[in-house]
PDB file of C-alpha atoms in Angstrom:
ATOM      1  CA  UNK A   1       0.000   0.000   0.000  1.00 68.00           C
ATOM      2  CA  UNK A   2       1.350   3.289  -1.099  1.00 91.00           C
ATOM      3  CA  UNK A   3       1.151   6.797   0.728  1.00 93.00           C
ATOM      4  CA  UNK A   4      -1.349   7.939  -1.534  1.00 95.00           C
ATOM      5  CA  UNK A   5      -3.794   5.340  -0.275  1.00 95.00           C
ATOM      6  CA  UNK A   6      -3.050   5.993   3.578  1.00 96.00           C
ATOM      7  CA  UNK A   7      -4.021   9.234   3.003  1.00 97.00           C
ATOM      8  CA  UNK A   8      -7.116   8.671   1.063  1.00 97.00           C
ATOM      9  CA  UNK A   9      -8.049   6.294   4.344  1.00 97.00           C
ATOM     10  CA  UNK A  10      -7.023   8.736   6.685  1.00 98.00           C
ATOM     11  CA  UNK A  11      -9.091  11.277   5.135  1.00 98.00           C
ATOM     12  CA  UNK A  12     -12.524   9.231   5.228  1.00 98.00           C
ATOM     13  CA  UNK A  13     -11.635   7.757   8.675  1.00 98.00           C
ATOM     14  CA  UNK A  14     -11.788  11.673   9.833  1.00 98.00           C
ATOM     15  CA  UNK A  15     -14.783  12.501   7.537  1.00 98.00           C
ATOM     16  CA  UNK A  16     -17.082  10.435   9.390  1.00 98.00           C
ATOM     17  CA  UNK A  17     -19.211  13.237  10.943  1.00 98.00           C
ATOM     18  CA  UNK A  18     -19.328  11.527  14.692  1.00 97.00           C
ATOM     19  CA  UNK A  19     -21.002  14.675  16.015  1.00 97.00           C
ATOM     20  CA  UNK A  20     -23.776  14.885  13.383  1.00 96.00           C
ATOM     21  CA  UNK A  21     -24.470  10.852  14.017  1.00 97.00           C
ATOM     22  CA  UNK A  22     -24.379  10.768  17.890  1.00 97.00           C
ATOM     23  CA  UNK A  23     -26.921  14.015  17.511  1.00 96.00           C
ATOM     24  CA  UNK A  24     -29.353  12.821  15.005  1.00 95.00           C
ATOM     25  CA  UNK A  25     -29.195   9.054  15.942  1.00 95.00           C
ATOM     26  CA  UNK A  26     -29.307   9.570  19.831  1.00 95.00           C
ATOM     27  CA  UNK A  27     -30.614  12.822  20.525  1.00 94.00           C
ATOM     28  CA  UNK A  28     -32.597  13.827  17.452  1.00 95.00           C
ATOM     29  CA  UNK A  29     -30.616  16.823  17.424  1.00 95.00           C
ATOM     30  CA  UNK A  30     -28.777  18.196  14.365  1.00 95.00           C
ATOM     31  CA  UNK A  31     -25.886  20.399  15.488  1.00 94.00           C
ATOM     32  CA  UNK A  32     -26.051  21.862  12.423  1.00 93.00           C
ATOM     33  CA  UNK A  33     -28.835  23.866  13.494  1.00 94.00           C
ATOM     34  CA  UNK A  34     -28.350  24.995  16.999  1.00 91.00           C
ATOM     35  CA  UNK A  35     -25.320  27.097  19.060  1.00 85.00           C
ATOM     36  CA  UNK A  36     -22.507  27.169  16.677  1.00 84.00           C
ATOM     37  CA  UNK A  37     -23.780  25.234  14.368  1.00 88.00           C
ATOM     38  CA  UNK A  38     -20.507  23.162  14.960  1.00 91.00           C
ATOM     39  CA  UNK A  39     -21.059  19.568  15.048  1.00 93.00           C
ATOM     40  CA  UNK A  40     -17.895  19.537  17.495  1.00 93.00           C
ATOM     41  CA  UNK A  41     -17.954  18.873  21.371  1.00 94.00           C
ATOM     42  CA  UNK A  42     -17.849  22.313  22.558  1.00 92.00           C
ATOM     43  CA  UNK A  43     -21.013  23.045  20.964  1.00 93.00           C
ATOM     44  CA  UNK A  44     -22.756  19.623  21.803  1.00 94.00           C
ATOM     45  CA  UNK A  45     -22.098  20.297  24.981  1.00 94.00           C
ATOM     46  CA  UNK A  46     -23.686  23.767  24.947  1.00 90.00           C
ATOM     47  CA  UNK A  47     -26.383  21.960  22.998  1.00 93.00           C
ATOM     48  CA  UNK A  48     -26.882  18.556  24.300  1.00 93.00           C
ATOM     49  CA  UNK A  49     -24.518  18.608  27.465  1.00 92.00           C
ATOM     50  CA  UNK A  50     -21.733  16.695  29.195  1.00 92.00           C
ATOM     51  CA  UNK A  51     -22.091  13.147  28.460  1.00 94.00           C
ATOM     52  CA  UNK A  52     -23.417  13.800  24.615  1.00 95.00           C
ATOM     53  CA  UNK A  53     -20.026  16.426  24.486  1.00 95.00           C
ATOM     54  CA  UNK A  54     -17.977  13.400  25.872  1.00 96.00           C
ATOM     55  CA  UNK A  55     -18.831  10.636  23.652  1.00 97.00           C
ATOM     56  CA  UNK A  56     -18.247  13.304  20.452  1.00 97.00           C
ATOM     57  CA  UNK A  57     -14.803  14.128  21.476  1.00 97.00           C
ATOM     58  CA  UNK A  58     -14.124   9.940  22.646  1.00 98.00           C
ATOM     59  CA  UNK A  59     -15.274   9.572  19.116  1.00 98.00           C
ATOM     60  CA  UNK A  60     -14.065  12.409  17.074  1.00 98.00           C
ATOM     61  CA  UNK A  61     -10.186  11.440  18.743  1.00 98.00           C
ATOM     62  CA  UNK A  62     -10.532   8.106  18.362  1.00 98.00           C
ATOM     63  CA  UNK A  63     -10.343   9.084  14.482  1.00 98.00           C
ATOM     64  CA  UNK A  64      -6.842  10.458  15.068  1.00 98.00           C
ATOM     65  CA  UNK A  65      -6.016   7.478  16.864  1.00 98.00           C
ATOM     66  CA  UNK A  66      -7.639   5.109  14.500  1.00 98.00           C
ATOM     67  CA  UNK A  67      -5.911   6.526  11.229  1.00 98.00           C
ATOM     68  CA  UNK A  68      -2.480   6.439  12.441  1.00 97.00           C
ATOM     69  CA  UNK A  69      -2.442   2.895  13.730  1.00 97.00           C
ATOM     70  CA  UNK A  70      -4.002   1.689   9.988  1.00 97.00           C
ATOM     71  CA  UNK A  71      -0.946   3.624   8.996  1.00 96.00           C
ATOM     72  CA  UNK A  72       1.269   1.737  11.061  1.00 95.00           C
ATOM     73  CA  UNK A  73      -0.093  -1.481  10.428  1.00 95.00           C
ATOM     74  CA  UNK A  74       0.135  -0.860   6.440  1.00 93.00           C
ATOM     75  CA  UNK A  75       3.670   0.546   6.183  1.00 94.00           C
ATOM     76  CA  UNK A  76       4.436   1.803   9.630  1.00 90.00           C
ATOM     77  CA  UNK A  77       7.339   4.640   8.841  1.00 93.00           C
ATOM     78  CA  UNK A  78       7.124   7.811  11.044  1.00 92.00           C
ATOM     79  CA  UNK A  79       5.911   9.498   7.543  1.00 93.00           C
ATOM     80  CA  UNK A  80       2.775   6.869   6.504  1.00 95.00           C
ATOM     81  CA  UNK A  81       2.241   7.872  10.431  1.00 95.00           C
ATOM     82  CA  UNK A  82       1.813  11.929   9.802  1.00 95.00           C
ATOM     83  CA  UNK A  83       0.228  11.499   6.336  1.00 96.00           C
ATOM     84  CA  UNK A  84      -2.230   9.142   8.109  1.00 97.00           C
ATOM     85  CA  UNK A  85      -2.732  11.366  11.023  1.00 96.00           C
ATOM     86  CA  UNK A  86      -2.813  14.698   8.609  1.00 96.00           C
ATOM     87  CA  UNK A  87      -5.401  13.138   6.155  1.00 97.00           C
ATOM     88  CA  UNK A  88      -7.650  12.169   9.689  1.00 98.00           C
ATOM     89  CA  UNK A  89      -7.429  15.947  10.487  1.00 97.00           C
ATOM     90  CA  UNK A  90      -7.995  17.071   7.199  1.00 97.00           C
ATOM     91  CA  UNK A  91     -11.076  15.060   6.379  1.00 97.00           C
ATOM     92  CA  UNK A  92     -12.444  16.306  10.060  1.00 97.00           C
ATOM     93  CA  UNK A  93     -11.994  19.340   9.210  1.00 95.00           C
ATOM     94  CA  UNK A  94     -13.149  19.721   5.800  1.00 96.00           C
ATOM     95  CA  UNK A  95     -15.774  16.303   5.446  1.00 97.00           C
ATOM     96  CA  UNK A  96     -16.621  14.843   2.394  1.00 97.00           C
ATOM     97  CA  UNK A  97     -19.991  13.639   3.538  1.00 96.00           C
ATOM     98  CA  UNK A  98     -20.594  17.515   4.760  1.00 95.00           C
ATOM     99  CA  UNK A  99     -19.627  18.780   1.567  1.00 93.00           C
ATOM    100  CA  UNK A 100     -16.155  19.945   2.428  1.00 95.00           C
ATOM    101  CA  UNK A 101     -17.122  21.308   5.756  1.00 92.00           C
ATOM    102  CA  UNK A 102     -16.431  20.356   9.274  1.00 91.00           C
ATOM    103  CA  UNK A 103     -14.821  20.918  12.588  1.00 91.00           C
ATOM    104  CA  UNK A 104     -11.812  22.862  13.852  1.00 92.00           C
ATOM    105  CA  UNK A 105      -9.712  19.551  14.040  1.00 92.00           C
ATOM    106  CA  UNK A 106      -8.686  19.742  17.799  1.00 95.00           C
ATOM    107  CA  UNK A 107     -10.151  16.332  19.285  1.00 96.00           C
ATOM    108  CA  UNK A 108      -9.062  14.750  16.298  1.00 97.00           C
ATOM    109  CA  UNK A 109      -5.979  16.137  16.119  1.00 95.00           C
ATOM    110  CA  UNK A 110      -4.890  15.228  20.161  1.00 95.00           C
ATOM    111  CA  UNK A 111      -5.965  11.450  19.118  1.00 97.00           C
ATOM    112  CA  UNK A 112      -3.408  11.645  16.399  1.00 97.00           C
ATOM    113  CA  UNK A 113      -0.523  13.635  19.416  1.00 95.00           C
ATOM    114  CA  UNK A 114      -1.819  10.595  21.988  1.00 96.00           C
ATOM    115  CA  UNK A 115      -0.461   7.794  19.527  1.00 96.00           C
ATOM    116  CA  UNK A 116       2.813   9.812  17.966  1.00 93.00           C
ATOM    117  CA  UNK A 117       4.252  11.613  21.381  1.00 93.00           C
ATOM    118  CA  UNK A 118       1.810  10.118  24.300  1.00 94.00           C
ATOM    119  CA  UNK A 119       4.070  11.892  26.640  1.00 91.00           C
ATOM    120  CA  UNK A 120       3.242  15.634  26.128  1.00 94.00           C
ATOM    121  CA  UNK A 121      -0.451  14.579  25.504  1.00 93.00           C
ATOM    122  CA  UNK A 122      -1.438  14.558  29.290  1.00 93.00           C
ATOM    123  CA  UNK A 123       0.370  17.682  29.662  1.00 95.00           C
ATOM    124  CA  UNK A 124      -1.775  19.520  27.214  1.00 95.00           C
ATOM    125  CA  UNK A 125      -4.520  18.498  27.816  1.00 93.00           C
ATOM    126  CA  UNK A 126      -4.176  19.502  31.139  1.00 96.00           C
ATOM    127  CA  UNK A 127      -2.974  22.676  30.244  1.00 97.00           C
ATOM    128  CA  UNK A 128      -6.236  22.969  27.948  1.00 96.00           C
ATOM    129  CA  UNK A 129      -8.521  21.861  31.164  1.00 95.00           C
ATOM    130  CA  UNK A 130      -7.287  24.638  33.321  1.00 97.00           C
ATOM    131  CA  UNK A 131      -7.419  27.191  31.216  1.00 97.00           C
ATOM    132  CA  UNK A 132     -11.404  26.467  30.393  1.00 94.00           C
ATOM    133  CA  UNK A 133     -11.656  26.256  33.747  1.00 94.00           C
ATOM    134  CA  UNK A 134     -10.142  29.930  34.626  1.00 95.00           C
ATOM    135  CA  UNK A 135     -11.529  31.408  31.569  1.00 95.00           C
ATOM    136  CA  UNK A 136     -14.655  29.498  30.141  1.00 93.00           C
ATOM    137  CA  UNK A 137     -13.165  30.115  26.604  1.00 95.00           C
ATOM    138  CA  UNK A 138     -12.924  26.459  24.661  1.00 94.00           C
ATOM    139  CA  UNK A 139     -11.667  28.457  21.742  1.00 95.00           C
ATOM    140  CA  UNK A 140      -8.815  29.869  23.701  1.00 96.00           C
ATOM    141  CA  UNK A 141      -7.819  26.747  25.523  1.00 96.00           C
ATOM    142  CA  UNK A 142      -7.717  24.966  22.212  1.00 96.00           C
ATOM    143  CA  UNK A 143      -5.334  27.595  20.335  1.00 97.00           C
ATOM    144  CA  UNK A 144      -3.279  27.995  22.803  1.00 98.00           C
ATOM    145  CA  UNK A 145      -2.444  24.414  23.754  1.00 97.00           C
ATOM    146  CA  UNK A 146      -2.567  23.629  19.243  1.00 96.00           C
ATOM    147  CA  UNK A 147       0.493  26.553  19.746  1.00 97.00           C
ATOM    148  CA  UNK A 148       2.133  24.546  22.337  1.00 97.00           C
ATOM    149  CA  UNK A 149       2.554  21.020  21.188  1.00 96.00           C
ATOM    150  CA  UNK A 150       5.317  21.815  18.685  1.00 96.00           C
ATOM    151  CA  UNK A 151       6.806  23.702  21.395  1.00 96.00           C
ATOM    152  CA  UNK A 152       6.852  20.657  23.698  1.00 96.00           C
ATOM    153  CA  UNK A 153       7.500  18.606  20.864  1.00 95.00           C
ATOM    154  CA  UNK A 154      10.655  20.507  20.443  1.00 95.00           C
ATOM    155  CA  UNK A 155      11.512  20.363  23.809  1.00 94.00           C
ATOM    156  CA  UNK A 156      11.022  16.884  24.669  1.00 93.00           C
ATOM    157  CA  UNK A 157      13.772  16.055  21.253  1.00 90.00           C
ATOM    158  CA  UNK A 158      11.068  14.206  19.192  1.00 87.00           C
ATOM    159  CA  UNK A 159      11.689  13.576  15.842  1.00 89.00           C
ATOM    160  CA  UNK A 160      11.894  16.394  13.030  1.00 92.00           C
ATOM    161  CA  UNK A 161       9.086  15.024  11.299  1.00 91.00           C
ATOM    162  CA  UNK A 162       6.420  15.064  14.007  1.00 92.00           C
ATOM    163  CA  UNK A 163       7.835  18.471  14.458  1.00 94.00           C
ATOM    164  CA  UNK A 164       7.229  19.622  11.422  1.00 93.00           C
ATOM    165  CA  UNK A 165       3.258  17.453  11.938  1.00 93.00           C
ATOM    166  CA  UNK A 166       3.180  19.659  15.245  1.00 94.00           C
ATOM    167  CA  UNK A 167       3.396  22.989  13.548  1.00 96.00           C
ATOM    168  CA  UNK A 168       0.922  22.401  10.596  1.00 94.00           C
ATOM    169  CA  UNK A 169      -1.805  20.797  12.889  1.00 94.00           C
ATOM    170  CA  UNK A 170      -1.598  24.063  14.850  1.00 95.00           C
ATOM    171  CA  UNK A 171      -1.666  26.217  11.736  1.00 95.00           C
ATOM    172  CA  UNK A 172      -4.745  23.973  10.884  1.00 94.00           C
ATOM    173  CA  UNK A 173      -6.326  24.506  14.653  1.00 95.00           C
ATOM    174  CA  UNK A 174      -5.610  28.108  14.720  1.00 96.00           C
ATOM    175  CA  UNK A 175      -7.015  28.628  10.812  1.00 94.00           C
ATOM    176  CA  UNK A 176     -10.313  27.087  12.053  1.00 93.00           C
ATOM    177  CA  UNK A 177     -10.192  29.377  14.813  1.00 95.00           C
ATOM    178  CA  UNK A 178     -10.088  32.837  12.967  1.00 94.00           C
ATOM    179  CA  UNK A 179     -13.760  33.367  13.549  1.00 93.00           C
ATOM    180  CA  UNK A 180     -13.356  32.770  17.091  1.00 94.00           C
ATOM    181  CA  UNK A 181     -10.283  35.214  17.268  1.00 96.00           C
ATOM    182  CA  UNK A 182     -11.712  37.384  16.319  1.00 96.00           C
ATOM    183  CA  UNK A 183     -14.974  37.284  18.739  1.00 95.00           C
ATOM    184  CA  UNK A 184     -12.099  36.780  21.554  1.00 96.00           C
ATOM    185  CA  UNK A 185     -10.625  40.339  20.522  1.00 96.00           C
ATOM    186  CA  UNK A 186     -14.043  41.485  20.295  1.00 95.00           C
ATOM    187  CA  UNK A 187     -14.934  40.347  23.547  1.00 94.00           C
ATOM    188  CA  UNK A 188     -18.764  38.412  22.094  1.00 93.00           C
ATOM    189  CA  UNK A 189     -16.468  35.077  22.242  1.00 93.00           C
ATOM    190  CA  UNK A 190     -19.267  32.345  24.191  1.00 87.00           C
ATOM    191  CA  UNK A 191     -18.073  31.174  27.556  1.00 89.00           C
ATOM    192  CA  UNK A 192     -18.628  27.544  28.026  1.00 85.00           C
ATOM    193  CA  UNK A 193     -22.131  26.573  29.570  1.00 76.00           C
ATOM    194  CA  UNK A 194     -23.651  23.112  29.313  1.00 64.00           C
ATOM    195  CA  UNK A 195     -26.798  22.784  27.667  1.00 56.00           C
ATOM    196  CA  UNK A 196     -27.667  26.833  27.676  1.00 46.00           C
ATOM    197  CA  UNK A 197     -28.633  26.894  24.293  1.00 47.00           C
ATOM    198  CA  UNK A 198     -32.218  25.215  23.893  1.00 45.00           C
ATOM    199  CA  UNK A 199     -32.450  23.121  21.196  1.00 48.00           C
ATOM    200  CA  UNK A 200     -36.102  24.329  20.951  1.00 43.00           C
ATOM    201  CA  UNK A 201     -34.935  28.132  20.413  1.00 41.00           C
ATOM    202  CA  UNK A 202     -32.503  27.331  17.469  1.00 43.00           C
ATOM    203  CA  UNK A 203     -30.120  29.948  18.982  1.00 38.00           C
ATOM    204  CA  UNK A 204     -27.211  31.150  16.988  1.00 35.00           C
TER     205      UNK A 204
END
């Protein structure tokens, strides 16, 4: 199996719209519609709450996670591993079966850290943790600990190629961010509340 087709698998492994599914299947909820209109955890739990927010991001990581061990398993160099866990991020973030949209590629994108340098992942995530908890800003949390896992990366000696994986997932994090940058400047950035938008009220 060639690169070509590693990343063609990656990319439909992290197409599969696991927020949309657990919504509509479980809930009868389309994200799609309601909050953000992200089909992400951050807005199924605004929309949904904690446990519904929980099994999205279990889900929407173990895509990361799932795409780089088929990678492995086919050809298993640290490069099949990055195209693998790029393509997962990629096709999260830009779905085929949401007609090239998506997500902001951040649970996805840790799955993909967890399996390639599973020693800095409990440290960002942490990291990530408290600062929602201080500031009630997902968005925030999520740039700034994208910004610091090729800094840890660096750090901790990995190799130059996960590196080099580290700084274009967070360009890819960030990217899908703008919008929320630019709220955070603002200061009309959403603070993280479970279930306060009603899915009856179709709130944007």
């Amino acid at each position: 199996m060639n690169y070509l087709l590693i990343a063609v698998l990656g990319y439909l492994i992290g197409s599969i719209p696991n927020g949309l599914l657990i919504g509509k299947k479980i809930y009868n909820v389309d994200l799609r519609h309601f909050g953000s209109k992200n089909i992400g955890a951050t807005n199924a739990f605004r929309t949904l709450g904690l446990w519904p927010a929980f099994w999205v991001f279990f889900t929407d990581a173990a895509k990361g996670v799932i795409a780089v061990y088929v990678s492995d398993f086919f050809i298993g160099t640290p490069i099949a591993l990055l195209t693998g866990g790029i393509a997962a991020i990629i096709g999260h973030n830009w779905s085929v079966f949401l007609r090239f949209t998506g997500g902001r590629g951040v649970a996805t994108g840790l799955g993909v850290i967890a399996v390639l340098v599973p020693q800095i992942t409990a440290i960002i995530f942490l990291i990530w943790a408290i600062i929602v908890y201080i500031t009630r800003y997902v968005s925030l949390a999520s740039i700034v600990s994208a910004v610091l896992v090729p800094i840890f990366m660096w750090l901790w000696g990995e190799k130059i190629e996960f590196l080099y994986f580290g700084i274009l997932a967070a360009l890819f994090v960030v990217g899908r961010h703008k919008p929320n940058i630019e709220r955070l400047l603002k200061g009309t950035e959403l603070k993280i509340k479970a279930g306060n938008m009603s899915v009856n009220s179709k709130e944007k």
